[in-house]
XYZ file of C-alpha atoms in Angstrom:
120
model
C 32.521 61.639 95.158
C 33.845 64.339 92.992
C 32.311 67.696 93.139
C 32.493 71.068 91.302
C 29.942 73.624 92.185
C 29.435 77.040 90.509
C 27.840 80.015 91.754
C 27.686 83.346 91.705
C 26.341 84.016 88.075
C 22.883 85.923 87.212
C 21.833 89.205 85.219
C 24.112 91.861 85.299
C 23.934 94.931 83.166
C 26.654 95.790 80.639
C 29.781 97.339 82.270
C 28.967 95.481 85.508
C 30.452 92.966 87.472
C 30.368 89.793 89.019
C 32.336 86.657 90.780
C 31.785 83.376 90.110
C 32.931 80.782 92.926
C 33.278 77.010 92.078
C 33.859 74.634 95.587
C 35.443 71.491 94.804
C 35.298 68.412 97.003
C 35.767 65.367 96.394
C 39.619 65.020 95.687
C 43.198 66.925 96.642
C 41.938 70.312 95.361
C 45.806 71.459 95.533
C 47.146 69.219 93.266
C 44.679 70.170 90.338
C 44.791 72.943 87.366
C 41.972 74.932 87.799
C 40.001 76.643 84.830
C 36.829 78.422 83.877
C 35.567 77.664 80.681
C 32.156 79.187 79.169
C 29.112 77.967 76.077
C 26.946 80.113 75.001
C 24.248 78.724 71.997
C 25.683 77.829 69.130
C 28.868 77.938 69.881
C 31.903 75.518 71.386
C 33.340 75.376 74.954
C 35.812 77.708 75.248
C 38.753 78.354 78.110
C 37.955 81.766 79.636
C 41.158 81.861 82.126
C 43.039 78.934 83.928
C 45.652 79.128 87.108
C 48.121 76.286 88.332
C 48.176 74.537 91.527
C 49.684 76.642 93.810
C 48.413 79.969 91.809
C 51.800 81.010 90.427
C 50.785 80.953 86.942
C 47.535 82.036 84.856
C 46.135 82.791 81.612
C 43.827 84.531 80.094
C 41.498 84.051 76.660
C 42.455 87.313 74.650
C 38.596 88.705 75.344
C 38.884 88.120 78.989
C 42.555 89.822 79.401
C 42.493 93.145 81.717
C 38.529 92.546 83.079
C 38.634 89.332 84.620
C 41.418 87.461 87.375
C 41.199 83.765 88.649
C 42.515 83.271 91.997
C 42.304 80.187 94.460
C 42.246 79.254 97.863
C 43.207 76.013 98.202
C 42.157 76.572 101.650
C 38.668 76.375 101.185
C 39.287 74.256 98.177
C 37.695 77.645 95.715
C 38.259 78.955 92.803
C 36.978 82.244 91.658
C 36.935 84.061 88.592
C 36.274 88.095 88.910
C 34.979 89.243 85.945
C 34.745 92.992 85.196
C 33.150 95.231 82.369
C 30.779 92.716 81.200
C 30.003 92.985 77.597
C 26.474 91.604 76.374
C 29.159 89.380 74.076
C 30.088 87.698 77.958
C 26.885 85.864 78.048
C 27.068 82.218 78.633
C 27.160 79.607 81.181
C 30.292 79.411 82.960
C 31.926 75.937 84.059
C 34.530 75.384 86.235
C 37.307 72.538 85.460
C 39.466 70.691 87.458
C 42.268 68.746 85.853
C 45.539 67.227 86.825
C 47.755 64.908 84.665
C 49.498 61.707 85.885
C 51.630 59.926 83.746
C 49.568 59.025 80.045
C 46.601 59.572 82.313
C 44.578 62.541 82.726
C 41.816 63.114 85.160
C 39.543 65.601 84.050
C 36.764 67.347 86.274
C 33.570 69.354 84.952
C 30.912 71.462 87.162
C 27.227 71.781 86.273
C 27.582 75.662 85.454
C 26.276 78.932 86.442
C 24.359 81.064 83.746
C 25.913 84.620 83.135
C 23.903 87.104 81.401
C 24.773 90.546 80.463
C 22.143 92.344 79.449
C 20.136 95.641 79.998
């Protein structure tokens, strides 16, 4: 059974900081893409920062470049995302994705999500 689970998130006041974990089980954790997306109201899913299997390669959404990394342990089958100088604009809930492409086929993971809120 495939599982992604986030934690990590809660309140933190502007200019704070906080790591989000997301343990995967389920399936060969090493072989997959990993990436953190985050939804806040109103608004569409969108790809905060992603990293390649062996965690030779990430990117970064423009508003996340400079205060946040992704790193992995494939390890302990983790991904993290260290996010730094929180703005109030950071609020969301943050899901982790797993994703790996095999031929036309693509499998394509989603976590539950952890709430981040930056607020005073």
């Amino acid at each position: 059974q495939v599982q992604l689970v986030e934690s990590g998130g809660g309140l933190v006041q502007p200019g704070g900081s906080l790591r989000l974990s997301c343990a995967a089980s389920g399936f060969t954790f090493s072989r997959y893409a990993m990436s953190w997306y985050r939804q806040s109201p109103g608004k569409e899913r969108e790809l905060v920062a992603a990293i390649t299997t062996a965690g030779g390669s990430t990117n970064y959404a423009d508003s996340m470049k400079g205060r946040s990394t992704i790193f992995r342990d494939n390890a302990k089958n983790t991904v993290y995302l260290q996010m730094n100088s929180l703005k109030p604009e950071d609020t969301a809930v943050y899901y982790c994705n797993a994703r790996r492409w095999s031929g036309l086929y693509t499998y394509n993971y989603w976590g539950q999500g952890t709430q981040v809120t930056v607020s005073s």
